[in-house]
Amino acid sequence: MAPELPMDGRVLESWARTAVAGLEKRCEEINSLNVFPIPDSDTGTNLLFTMRAALGAIDEYAGSGTKDVRQVAIALARGAVAGARGNSGVILSQVLRGIAEAAVTPAVDTRTVRTGLLMATNLVTDAVSYLVEGTIVTVLRCAADAAAEFPDEAPIAVTARAAADAAASALTRTPSQLEVLGTAGVVDAGGLGLVVILDALVTAVTGSPPDRAPIALHVPRRTPSTHRAEPVPVSAPHPSQGTHAHSGPDCEEGPDQDFEVMYLVAESDEDRMAELRTTLNALGDSIVIVGDGGGGWSVHVHCTDAGAAVEAGLAAGRIHGIRVSSFLVDARDQGLLVPPVRTRPDQGERGIVAVVAGDGAAELFASEGATVLRCDDAPVTRAQLLGIIRQMGRTEVLVLPNGALTAQELVAVSAAARDARHEVLLLATSAMVQGLASLAVHDPEREAVDDAFAMSEAAAATRWGSLRIARERALTYVGTCEPGDGIGLMGHEVIVIEPDAVAAGRRLVDLVLGAGGELVTLLMGSEAPEGLDTELADHISQRHPGVEVMIYHGGQPGDLLQLGVE
């Protein structure tokens, strides 16, 4: 065993420098393992940025070569909180804060490491809204548990080595604890980063790195325990090649959130930060709020509305250091989610993607030349839409969302899909009947922007509505509906309530045609009562002579029918 070094503030600075060097060396390796919570290949980068910020703060708060243990430890913690990047960086900042809270003696000893790791575990547990096993948090807890076995008088070299070895052992178990890791066949990226940092501590206090067998970072992939029917067979690469899938702890679906938002909060207190956490829980996920022990906080959240997340911080105190990044745009810029463009005979031709529900509707859109993305059983995710756009291999793609995605979601997909070789144009179709109207005027011989304009204009000129059965009692603009009532909607607003669905359908048709119209398209749903289509067609011919009726059996769930009036 190498002789122990003087355990004052200089050993903490040495630890930080060694950790930075270790993360620099293994940054890309850590990034390649990154599949949770968002597979954006930046965990190694985030840890490195955070550790560099911590090291840089020594000069600002303490000065290089400072011997005072607590002074250096506090500087590391403040720098890490202020410069934290991503989930993993915020958690790392709490490891350093735990050490700072435990640094109450003139020397770095076993008590410092043992208490520091335990406090770090508690701080992280309090900071993370939803803990998931098999992550950096699990690895940290195992390291703390190992250090807790040693009394104060134990040599720090032994304690540090035991903590690092326990972390390494815990890392190897992460694929069996978190399904998304096991499916990808990798260990947790953040956990590996923490092992690198704890190994750096061993190096700093002993003068040499730990002597252990290399850790197997890749393991045999296992089949997911559950399978959901995918709307379309969109091929997805192995997560290390850039799959973008995240919808919560299981990470089996596409991303629920568009943005990562981080900022610092000053001039606040625990109560207001607790209120901020509650607000952010309603806006997104992956929420981590940590303090630096000196009155400053770092806030991290994944969400779809970055502006709302920032506004929430304004109510908590003085915010600064705001950073907002888009997962899809970052993935595009890193070369993720953009498989090589495949050469096909129709490479230069324009493609159309339509989001559709129902077998009949899918056949109808496909017969008009659209590539169909099904949304029957689950909402379409941004990753699925982006994936099918890329798989088409077309230089120009028109998207008919048909009301299945929000404008914000569509803009995010468009930004990620568009580059120098690809033009993606979004059409404002709020329902499938508007999508059918736009397809009717599609002309591939026109310029893409002209074609998109003409199709959007046709969709906008189509008034649309739907007929449904009320599932629960609700108050609407036209009164209160009861379960089982037929309700007719014009766009998204209820305009008809009738105890009988057929009667509601007749009234809906009359109200919609009251503003005029020459053609009514009825797209019948899978739950439509038998004979409803002929009943409404007869009603239209009797009450609105001269109006043409087109009936299609879409088979979509939910709506008894969609109708479009042109």
Coordinates of C-alpha atoms in Angstrom, one line a residue:
M1 CA 0.0 0.0 0.0
A2 CA 1.3 3.4 -0.9
P3 CA 1.9 5.8 2.0
E4 CA -1.0 8.0 2.8
L5 CA -0.8 11.7 1.8
P6 CA -1.5 14.7 4.1
M7 CA -5.2 14.7 4.4
D8 CA -5.9 18.4 4.4
G9 CA -7.7 20.7 1.8
R10 CA -5.0 19.9 -0.8
V11 CA -6.2 16.2 -1.0
L12 CA -9.7 17.4 -1.9
E13 CA -8.3 19.6 -4.6
S14 CA -6.2 16.6 -5.8
W15 CA -9.4 14.5 -5.8
A16 CA -11.2 17.1 -8.0
R17 CA -8.3 17.3 -10.5
T18 CA -8.1 13.5 -10.7
A19 CA -11.8 13.2 -11.1
V20 CA -11.8 15.7 -14.0
A21 CA -8.9 13.8 -15.7
G22 CA -10.8 10.5 -15.3
L23 CA -14.0 11.9 -16.7
E24 CA -12.2 13.5 -19.6
K25 CA -10.6 10.2 -20.4
R26 CA -13.9 8.2 -20.2
C27 CA -16.4 10.9 -21.2
E28 CA -17.3 9.4 -24.6
E29 CA -17.5 5.9 -23.1
I30 CA -20.0 7.1 -20.4
N31 CA -22.0 9.0 -23.1
S32 CA -22.3 5.9 -25.2
L33 CA -24.1 4.1 -22.3
N34 CA -26.6 6.9 -21.8
V35 CA -30.1 5.4 -22.1
F36 CA -31.8 6.7 -19.0
P37 CA -33.7 8.9 -18.2
I38 CA -33.2 10.4 -21.7
P39 CA -30.9 8.7 -24.2
D40 CA -29.3 12.0 -25.3
S41 CA -25.6 10.8 -25.0
D42 CA -24.5 13.5 -22.6
T43 CA -24.2 12.0 -19.1
G44 CA -20.4 11.9 -19.3
T45 CA -20.3 15.4 -20.7
N46 CA -22.6 16.7 -17.9
L47 CA -20.5 15.1 -15.2
L48 CA -17.4 16.5 -16.7
F49 CA -18.8 20.0 -16.9
T50 CA -20.0 19.8 -13.3
M51 CA -16.7 18.6 -11.9
R52 CA -14.8 21.2 -13.9
A53 CA -17.1 23.9 -12.4
A54 CA -16.4 22.5 -8.9
L55 CA -12.6 22.5 -9.5
G56 CA -12.8 26.0 -10.9
A57 CA -14.6 27.3 -7.8
I58 CA -11.6 26.5 -5.6
D59 CA -9.7 29.5 -7.0
E60 CA -12.8 31.7 -6.5
Y61 CA -13.8 30.7 -3.0
A62 CA -10.6 29.2 -1.4
G63 CA -7.5 29.5 -3.6
S64 CA -5.4 26.7 -5.1
G65 CA -3.3 24.9 -2.5
T66 CA -5.5 25.9 0.4
K67 CA -5.0 23.5 3.4
D68 CA -8.3 24.2 5.1
V69 CA -10.5 21.2 4.5
R70 CA -13.9 22.8 5.1
Q71 CA -13.0 25.9 2.9
V72 CA -12.1 23.7 0.0
A73 CA -15.0 21.4 0.4
I74 CA -17.5 24.3 0.5
A75 CA -15.9 25.7 -2.6
L76 CA -16.3 22.4 -4.5
A77 CA -19.9 22.1 -3.4
R78 CA -20.8 25.7 -4.4
G79 CA -19.1 25.4 -7.8
A80 CA -20.8 22.1 -8.5
V81 CA -24.3 23.3 -7.7
A82 CA -23.8 26.5 -9.7
G83 CA -22.3 24.7 -12.7
A84 CA -24.3 21.5 -12.6
R85 CA -25.4 20.1 -15.9
G86 CA -28.2 17.5 -16.3
N87 CA -29.6 15.1 -13.8
S88 CA -26.3 13.4 -13.2
G89 CA -24.5 16.7 -12.6
V90 CA -27.0 17.9 -10.1
I91 CA -26.7 14.6 -8.2
L92 CA -22.9 14.9 -8.3
S93 CA -23.2 18.3 -6.8
Q94 CA -24.9 16.8 -3.8
V95 CA -22.1 14.3 -3.4
L96 CA -19.7 17.2 -3.0
R97 CA -22.1 19.1 -0.8
G98 CA -22.3 16.0 1.5
I99 CA -18.6 16.0 1.8
A100 CA -18.7 19.7 2.6
E101 CA -21.3 19.2 5.3
A102 CA -19.2 16.4 6.9
A103 CA -15.9 18.4 6.7
V104 CA -15.8 19.6 10.3
T105 CA -12.3 18.4 11.3
P106 CA -8.9 19.7 10.2
A107 CA -8.2 16.5 8.2
V108 CA -10.1 14.4 5.6
D109 CA -10.6 11.1 7.4
T110 CA -12.9 8.1 7.5
R111 CA -15.6 10.1 9.3
T112 CA -15.5 12.7 6.5
V113 CA -16.0 10.1 3.8
R114 CA -18.5 8.0 5.7
T115 CA -20.7 10.9 6.9
G116 CA -20.3 12.8 3.6
L117 CA -21.5 9.9 1.5
L118 CA -24.4 9.2 3.9
M119 CA -25.4 12.9 3.8
A120 CA -25.1 12.9 0.0
T121 CA -27.5 10.0 -0.2
N122 CA -30.0 11.8 2.0
L123 CA -29.7 15.0 0.1
V124 CA -30.2 13.2 -3.3
T125 CA -33.1 11.3 -1.9
D126 CA -34.8 14.6 -0.8
A127 CA -33.9 16.3 -4.1
V128 CA -35.2 13.7 -6.6
S129 CA -38.9 13.7 -6.9
Y130 CA -39.1 10.0 -8.1
L131 CA -36.3 7.6 -7.2
V132 CA -35.6 4.8 -9.6
E133 CA -33.4 1.8 -8.7
G134 CA -30.5 0.9 -11.0
T135 CA -29.3 4.5 -11.4
I136 CA -26.5 6.7 -10.0
V137 CA -28.6 7.1 -6.9
T138 CA -28.4 3.3 -6.3
V139 CA -24.7 3.2 -6.8
L140 CA -24.2 6.2 -4.4
R141 CA -26.3 4.5 -1.7
C142 CA -24.3 1.3 -2.0
A143 CA -21.0 3.3 -1.6
A144 CA -22.4 5.0 1.4
D145 CA -23.5 1.7 3.0
A146 CA -20.0 0.3 2.5
A147 CA -18.3 3.3 4.1
A148 CA -20.8 3.1 7.0
E149 CA -19.2 -0.2 8.1
F150 CA -15.9 1.5 9.2
P151 CA -15.3 3.3 12.6
D152 CA -13.8 6.7 12.8
E153 CA -10.3 5.4 13.5
A154 CA -10.2 3.2 10.3
P155 CA -7.6 4.4 7.8
I156 CA -9.2 6.6 5.1
A157 CA -7.5 4.7 2.4
V158 CA -9.4 1.5 3.4
T159 CA -12.7 3.3 3.7
A160 CA -12.4 5.1 0.4
R161 CA -11.4 1.9 -1.3
A162 CA -14.3 0.0 0.1
A163 CA -16.7 2.7 -1.0
A164 CA -15.4 2.7 -4.5
D165 CA -15.4 -1.1 -4.7
A166 CA -19.0 -1.2 -3.5
A167 CA -20.0 1.4 -6.1
A168 CA -18.3 -0.7 -8.8
S169 CA -20.1 -3.8 -7.7
A170 CA -23.4 -1.9 -7.6
L171 CA -22.8 -0.7 -11.1
T172 CA -22.6 -4.2 -12.4
R173 CA -26.1 -4.9 -11.0
T174 CA -27.9 -1.9 -12.6
P175 CA -28.9 -3.8 -15.8
S176 CA -30.9 -6.2 -13.6
Q177 CA -32.5 -3.4 -11.6
L178 CA -33.7 -1.1 -14.4
E179 CA -35.4 -2.7 -17.4
V180 CA -34.3 -0.1 -19.9
L181 CA -30.7 -0.9 -19.1
G182 CA -31.2 -4.6 -19.4
T183 CA -33.0 -4.3 -22.7
A184 CA -30.1 -2.1 -24.0
G185 CA -27.5 -4.4 -22.5
V186 CA -25.6 -1.6 -20.7
V187 CA -24.8 -0.5 -17.2
D188 CA -26.0 2.9 -15.9
A189 CA -24.0 5.8 -17.4
G190 CA -24.3 8.0 -14.3
G191 CA -23.4 5.1 -12.1
L192 CA -20.2 4.6 -14.1
G193 CA -19.4 8.3 -13.8
L194 CA -19.7 8.1 -10.0
V195 CA -17.4 5.1 -9.9
V196 CA -14.8 7.1 -11.9
I197 CA -15.2 9.9 -9.3
L198 CA -14.9 7.6 -6.3
D199 CA -11.9 5.9 -7.9
A200 CA -10.3 9.3 -8.2
L201 CA -10.8 9.8 -4.4
V202 CA -8.9 6.5 -3.8
T203 CA -6.1 7.8 -6.1
A204 CA -6.0 11.1 -4.2
V205 CA -5.7 9.6 -0.7
T206 CA -3.5 6.6 -1.6
G207 CA -1.4 7.8 -4.5
S208 CA -2.5 5.0 -6.8
P209 CA -5.8 4.0 -8.5
P210 CA -7.8 1.0 -7.2
D211 CA -6.6 -2.4 -8.2
R212 CA -9.6 -4.3 -9.5
A213 CA -10.7 -6.3 -12.5
P214 CA -12.2 -4.2 -15.3
I215 CA -16.0 -3.6 -15.1
A216 CA -18.1 -5.2 -17.8
L217 CA -20.0 -2.2 -19.1
H218 CA -22.0 -4.2 -21.7
V219 CA -24.1 -7.3 -20.7
P220 CA -26.4 -9.6 -22.7
R221 CA -29.6 -7.8 -23.7
R222 CA -32.8 -9.2 -22.3
T223 CA -36.3 -9.1 -23.7
P224 CA -38.6 -6.5 -22.1
S225 CA -41.1 -8.0 -19.8
T226 CA -44.0 -6.1 -21.4
H227 CA -44.8 -5.3 -25.0
R228 CA -47.1 -2.6 -26.3
A229 CA -48.4 -2.6 -29.8
E230 CA -46.6 0.0 -31.8
P231 CA -48.7 2.2 -34.1
V232 CA -46.2 1.5 -36.9
P233 CA -43.2 -0.8 -37.3
V234 CA -40.7 2.0 -36.9
S235 CA -37.2 0.5 -36.7
A236 CA -35.3 1.8 -33.7
P237 CA -31.5 1.4 -33.4
H238 CA -29.8 0.1 -30.3
P239 CA -29.9 2.8 -27.6
S240 CA -26.2 3.3 -27.8
Q241 CA -26.7 4.3 -31.4
G242 CA -29.2 7.0 -30.6
T243 CA -32.6 5.7 -29.8
H244 CA -34.6 8.5 -28.1
A245 CA -37.2 6.9 -25.8
H246 CA -38.4 8.1 -22.5
S247 CA -41.8 8.3 -20.9
G248 CA -41.1 7.9 -17.3
P249 CA -39.4 5.3 -15.1
D250 CA -39.8 2.4 -17.5
C251 CA -38.6 4.3 -20.6
E252 CA -40.4 2.0 -22.9
E253 CA -42.1 4.7 -25.1
G254 CA -41.0 7.8 -26.8
P255 CA -40.0 10.9 -25.0
D256 CA -42.8 12.7 -23.1
Q257 CA -40.8 15.9 -22.7
D258 CA -39.2 18.2 -25.3
F259 CA -36.9 20.3 -23.1
E260 CA -34.4 20.1 -20.3
V261 CA -34.6 23.3 -18.2
M262 CA -32.1 24.3 -15.6
Y263 CA -31.6 27.4 -13.6
L264 CA -30.2 28.7 -10.3
V265 CA -32.4 30.3 -7.6
A266 CA -31.2 32.8 -5.0
E267 CA -33.0 34.9 -2.3
S268 CA -35.4 32.1 -1.6
D269 CA -36.2 29.7 1.2
E270 CA -37.2 26.0 1.8
D271 CA -41.0 26.7 1.7
R272 CA -40.9 28.5 -1.6
M273 CA -38.6 25.8 -3.1
A274 CA -41.1 23.1 -1.9
E275 CA -43.8 25.0 -3.7
L276 CA -41.7 25.2 -6.8
R277 CA -41.2 21.4 -6.7
T278 CA -45.0 20.9 -6.5
T279 CA -45.5 23.2 -9.5
L280 CA -42.7 21.5 -11.6
N281 CA -44.2 18.1 -10.7
A282 CA -47.3 19.2 -12.6
L283 CA -45.3 20.5 -15.6
G284 CA -42.8 17.6 -16.2
D285 CA -40.6 14.9 -14.8
S286 CA -36.9 14.2 -13.8
I287 CA -37.2 17.0 -11.3
V288 CA -34.2 17.6 -9.1
I289 CA -33.9 20.6 -6.8
V290 CA -30.7 20.9 -4.7
G291 CA -29.1 23.5 -2.5
D292 CA -25.5 24.4 -2.1
G293 CA -25.7 24.8 1.7
G294 CA -25.2 28.6 1.4
G295 CA -28.6 29.8 0.3
G296 CA -28.5 28.9 -3.4
W297 CA -30.4 26.3 -5.2
S298 CA -30.1 24.5 -8.6
V299 CA -33.3 23.4 -10.4
H300 CA -33.6 20.7 -13.1
V301 CA -36.7 19.5 -14.9
H302 CA -37.7 17.8 -18.2
C303 CA -40.9 19.3 -19.6
T304 CA -42.8 20.3 -22.7
D305 CA -43.3 23.9 -21.7
A306 CA -39.9 25.5 -21.0
G307 CA -41.4 28.9 -20.5
A308 CA -43.8 27.7 -17.8
A309 CA -40.9 26.0 -15.9
V310 CA -38.9 29.2 -15.9
E311 CA -42.0 31.3 -14.9
A312 CA -42.5 28.9 -11.9
G313 CA -38.9 29.7 -10.8
L314 CA -39.7 33.4 -10.8
A315 CA -42.2 32.9 -8.0
A316 CA -39.6 31.1 -5.9
G317 CA -36.9 33.7 -5.9
R318 CA -34.3 35.5 -8.0
I319 CA -33.4 33.1 -10.9
H320 CA -30.3 33.2 -13.0
G321 CA -28.1 31.0 -15.1
I322 CA -31.0 29.7 -17.1
R323 CA -30.2 26.9 -19.6
V324 CA -32.8 25.4 -21.9
S325 CA -32.0 22.6 -24.3
S326 CA -34.3 20.6 -26.7
F327 CA -33.8 16.9 -26.6
L328 CA -34.9 16.4 -30.2
V329 CA -32.7 19.2 -31.6
D330 CA -29.7 18.1 -29.5
A331 CA -30.2 14.5 -30.8
R332 CA -30.3 15.8 -34.4
D333 CA -27.2 17.9 -33.9
Q334 CA -25.3 14.9 -32.4
G335 CA -26.3 12.7 -35.3
L336 CA -28.8 10.8 -33.2
L337 CA -32.2 9.8 -34.6
V338 CA -31.0 10.5 -38.1
P339 CA -30.2 7.2 -39.7
P340 CA -28.3 7.3 -43.1
V341 CA -30.6 8.4 -45.9
R342 CA -31.4 5.3 -47.9
T343 CA -31.2 5.5 -51.7
R344 CA -34.5 4.4 -53.2
P345 CA -36.0 4.9 -56.6
D346 CA -38.4 7.4 -55.2
Q347 CA -35.8 9.3 -53.2
G348 CA -36.6 12.6 -54.7
E349 CA -40.4 12.3 -54.5
R350 CA -42.5 14.0 -52.0
G351 CA -43.8 11.9 -49.1
I352 CA -46.9 12.4 -46.9
V353 CA -47.2 11.2 -43.3
A354 CA -50.7 10.9 -41.8
V355 CA -51.5 10.2 -38.2
V356 CA -54.5 7.9 -38.3
A357 CA -56.8 5.8 -36.0
G358 CA -58.9 2.9 -37.3
D359 CA -58.3 0.2 -39.9
G360 CA -60.6 1.7 -42.5
A361 CA -59.2 5.1 -42.1
A362 CA -55.7 3.7 -42.4
E363 CA -56.6 2.0 -45.7
L364 CA -58.2 5.2 -46.9
F365 CA -55.2 7.4 -46.3
A366 CA -52.8 4.7 -47.6
S367 CA -54.8 4.5 -50.8
E368 CA -54.3 8.2 -51.3
G369 CA -50.5 7.7 -51.1
A370 CA -49.9 8.6 -47.5
T371 CA -47.6 6.8 -45.1
V372 CA -49.7 6.0 -42.1
L373 CA -48.7 6.3 -38.5
R374 CA -51.3 4.6 -36.3
C375 CA -52.5 6.1 -33.0
D376 CA -55.3 3.7 -32.0
D377 CA -54.1 2.3 -28.7
A378 CA -51.7 5.0 -27.5
P379 CA -50.9 8.6 -28.3
V380 CA -48.3 9.1 -31.0
T381 CA -44.9 10.2 -29.6
R382 CA -42.6 12.7 -31.1
A383 CA -39.9 10.1 -31.5
Q384 CA -42.3 7.8 -33.5
L385 CA -43.2 10.6 -35.8
L386 CA -39.6 11.7 -36.3
G387 CA -38.6 8.0 -36.8
I388 CA -41.1 7.4 -39.6
I389 CA -40.2 10.7 -41.3
R390 CA -36.6 9.6 -41.4
Q391 CA -37.5 6.0 -42.5
M392 CA -39.3 7.4 -45.6
G393 CA -36.0 8.6 -47.1
R394 CA -37.8 11.5 -48.9
T395 CA -36.3 14.9 -49.3
E396 CA -39.7 16.6 -48.9
V397 CA -42.3 15.4 -46.3
L398 CA -45.7 16.8 -45.6
V399 CA -47.2 15.9 -42.2
L400 CA -50.9 15.5 -41.6
P401 CA -51.1 15.4 -37.8
N402 CA -54.9 15.2 -37.8
G403 CA -55.2 16.5 -34.3
A404 CA -53.0 13.8 -32.7
L405 CA -50.1 16.1 -31.6
T406 CA -50.0 19.6 -30.3
A407 CA -48.5 22.5 -32.2
Q408 CA -45.5 22.6 -29.8
E409 CA -44.8 18.9 -30.3
L410 CA -45.0 19.2 -34.1
V411 CA -42.6 22.2 -34.1
A412 CA -40.1 20.2 -32.1
V413 CA -40.3 17.3 -34.5
S414 CA -40.0 19.6 -37.5
A415 CA -36.9 21.3 -36.1
A416 CA -35.2 18.0 -35.5
A417 CA -36.1 16.5 -38.9
R418 CA -35.3 19.5 -41.1
D419 CA -31.8 19.9 -42.3
A420 CA -29.9 20.9 -45.5
R421 CA -31.2 17.7 -47.2
H422 CA -34.7 17.4 -45.9
E423 CA -37.7 19.8 -45.9
V424 CA -40.5 18.9 -43.5
L425 CA -43.8 20.9 -43.8
L426 CA -46.5 20.7 -41.2
L427 CA -50.2 21.0 -42.3
A428 CA -52.8 22.3 -39.9
T429 CA -55.2 19.3 -40.0
S430 CA -57.1 19.0 -36.7
A431 CA -59.1 15.9 -37.6
M432 CA -58.9 13.0 -40.1
V433 CA -61.7 14.5 -42.2
Q434 CA -59.6 17.6 -42.7
G435 CA -56.7 15.4 -43.6
L436 CA -58.8 13.7 -46.3
A437 CA -59.9 17.1 -47.7
S438 CA -56.2 18.2 -47.9
L439 CA -55.2 14.9 -49.6
A440 CA -57.9 15.5 -52.2
V441 CA -56.0 18.5 -53.6
H442 CA -52.5 17.1 -53.2
D443 CA -50.4 17.6 -56.3
P444 CA -46.8 16.3 -56.3
E445 CA -46.0 18.3 -59.4
R446 CA -46.3 21.6 -57.5
E447 CA -43.5 23.0 -55.4
A448 CA -43.6 21.6 -51.9
V449 CA -44.5 24.9 -50.3
D450 CA -47.2 25.5 -52.8
D451 CA -48.6 22.0 -52.4
A452 CA -48.6 22.4 -48.6
F453 CA -50.4 25.8 -48.9
A454 CA -53.1 24.4 -51.1
M455 CA -53.6 21.4 -48.9
S456 CA -53.7 23.5 -45.7
E457 CA -56.2 25.8 -47.4
A458 CA -58.4 22.9 -48.2
A459 CA -58.2 21.6 -44.6
A460 CA -59.0 25.1 -43.2
A461 CA -62.1 25.3 -45.5
T462 CA -63.4 22.1 -44.1
R463 CA -65.6 22.6 -41.0
W464 CA -65.4 19.5 -38.9
G465 CA -67.2 17.9 -36.0
S466 CA -67.6 14.7 -34.2
L467 CA -70.3 12.6 -32.4
R468 CA -69.5 10.8 -29.1
I469 CA -71.1 9.1 -26.1
A470 CA -70.5 10.9 -22.8
R471 CA -68.5 8.8 -20.4
E472 CA -69.2 10.9 -17.3
R473 CA -71.2 13.8 -16.1
A474 CA -69.7 17.1 -17.2
L475 CA -70.6 20.7 -17.6
T476 CA -70.4 22.1 -21.1
Y477 CA -71.2 25.4 -22.8
V478 CA -74.7 24.1 -23.8
G479 CA -75.5 22.4 -20.5
T480 CA -74.7 19.3 -18.4
C481 CA -74.3 16.0 -20.1
E482 CA -74.9 12.7 -18.3
P483 CA -73.2 9.3 -18.9
G484 CA -74.6 7.7 -22.0
D485 CA -75.8 11.0 -23.6
G486 CA -74.9 11.6 -27.2
I487 CA -72.8 14.7 -27.5
G488 CA -72.0 16.5 -30.7
L489 CA -68.9 18.7 -31.1
M490 CA -68.0 21.4 -33.6
G491 CA -64.2 21.4 -33.5
H492 CA -63.4 20.9 -29.8
E493 CA -66.6 22.5 -28.4
V494 CA -69.7 20.7 -27.4
I495 CA -72.7 22.2 -29.2
V496 CA -75.3 19.3 -28.9
I497 CA -76.4 17.2 -26.0
E498 CA -79.2 14.6 -26.5
P499 CA -80.1 11.4 -24.6
D500 CA -80.1 9.5 -27.9
A501 CA -77.0 9.4 -30.1
V502 CA -78.9 9.3 -33.4
A503 CA -80.9 12.4 -32.4
A504 CA -77.6 14.1 -31.4
G505 CA -76.2 13.2 -34.8
R506 CA -79.2 14.7 -36.6
R507 CA -79.0 18.0 -34.6
L508 CA -75.2 18.2 -35.1
V509 CA -75.6 17.8 -38.9
D510 CA -78.3 20.5 -39.0
L511 CA -76.2 23.0 -36.9
V512 CA -73.0 22.4 -39.0
L513 CA -74.9 22.7 -42.3
G514 CA -76.7 25.8 -41.0
A515 CA -73.7 27.8 -42.2
G516 CA -73.9 26.2 -45.7
G517 CA -72.0 23.4 -47.4
E518 CA -72.0 21.3 -50.6
L519 CA -70.4 18.1 -49.4
V520 CA -70.6 16.2 -46.1
T521 CA -68.0 13.5 -45.3
L522 CA -69.0 11.0 -42.6
L523 CA -66.1 8.9 -41.2
M524 CA -67.8 6.2 -39.1
G525 CA -66.1 4.9 -35.9
S526 CA -65.8 1.4 -34.6
E527 CA -68.5 2.1 -31.9
A528 CA -71.1 3.7 -34.2
P529 CA -74.6 2.1 -33.8
E530 CA -75.6 0.0 -36.8
G531 CA -77.6 2.1 -39.3
L532 CA -76.4 5.4 -38.0
D533 CA -74.7 6.2 -41.3
T534 CA -77.8 5.6 -43.4
E535 CA -80.0 7.4 -40.9
L536 CA -77.9 10.5 -41.1
A537 CA -77.5 10.3 -44.9
D538 CA -81.3 10.1 -45.3
H539 CA -81.7 13.0 -42.9
I540 CA -79.3 15.1 -44.9
S541 CA -81.0 14.3 -48.2
Q542 CA -84.4 15.2 -46.8
R543 CA -83.5 18.3 -44.8
H544 CA -80.6 19.7 -46.9
P545 CA -81.4 18.8 -50.5
G546 CA -78.5 19.2 -52.9
V547 CA -75.8 18.4 -50.3
E548 CA -73.7 15.4 -51.4
V549 CA -72.9 12.8 -48.7
M550 CA -69.7 10.6 -48.7
I551 CA -69.6 7.8 -46.2
Y552 CA -66.4 5.9 -45.2
H553 CA -66.1 3.3 -42.4
G554 CA -62.9 4.5 -40.6
G555 CA -63.2 2.2 -37.6
Q556 CA -61.6 4.8 -35.3
P557 CA -62.1 4.3 -31.6
G558 CA -63.8 6.9 -29.4
D559 CA -65.8 9.0 -31.9
L560 CA -69.0 7.4 -33.3
L561 CA -68.2 9.5 -36.3
Q562 CA -66.3 12.4 -37.6
L563 CA -67.9 14.7 -40.1
G564 CA -66.4 17.3 -42.5
V565 CA -68.4 19.9 -44.4
E566 CA -67.0 21.5 -47.5

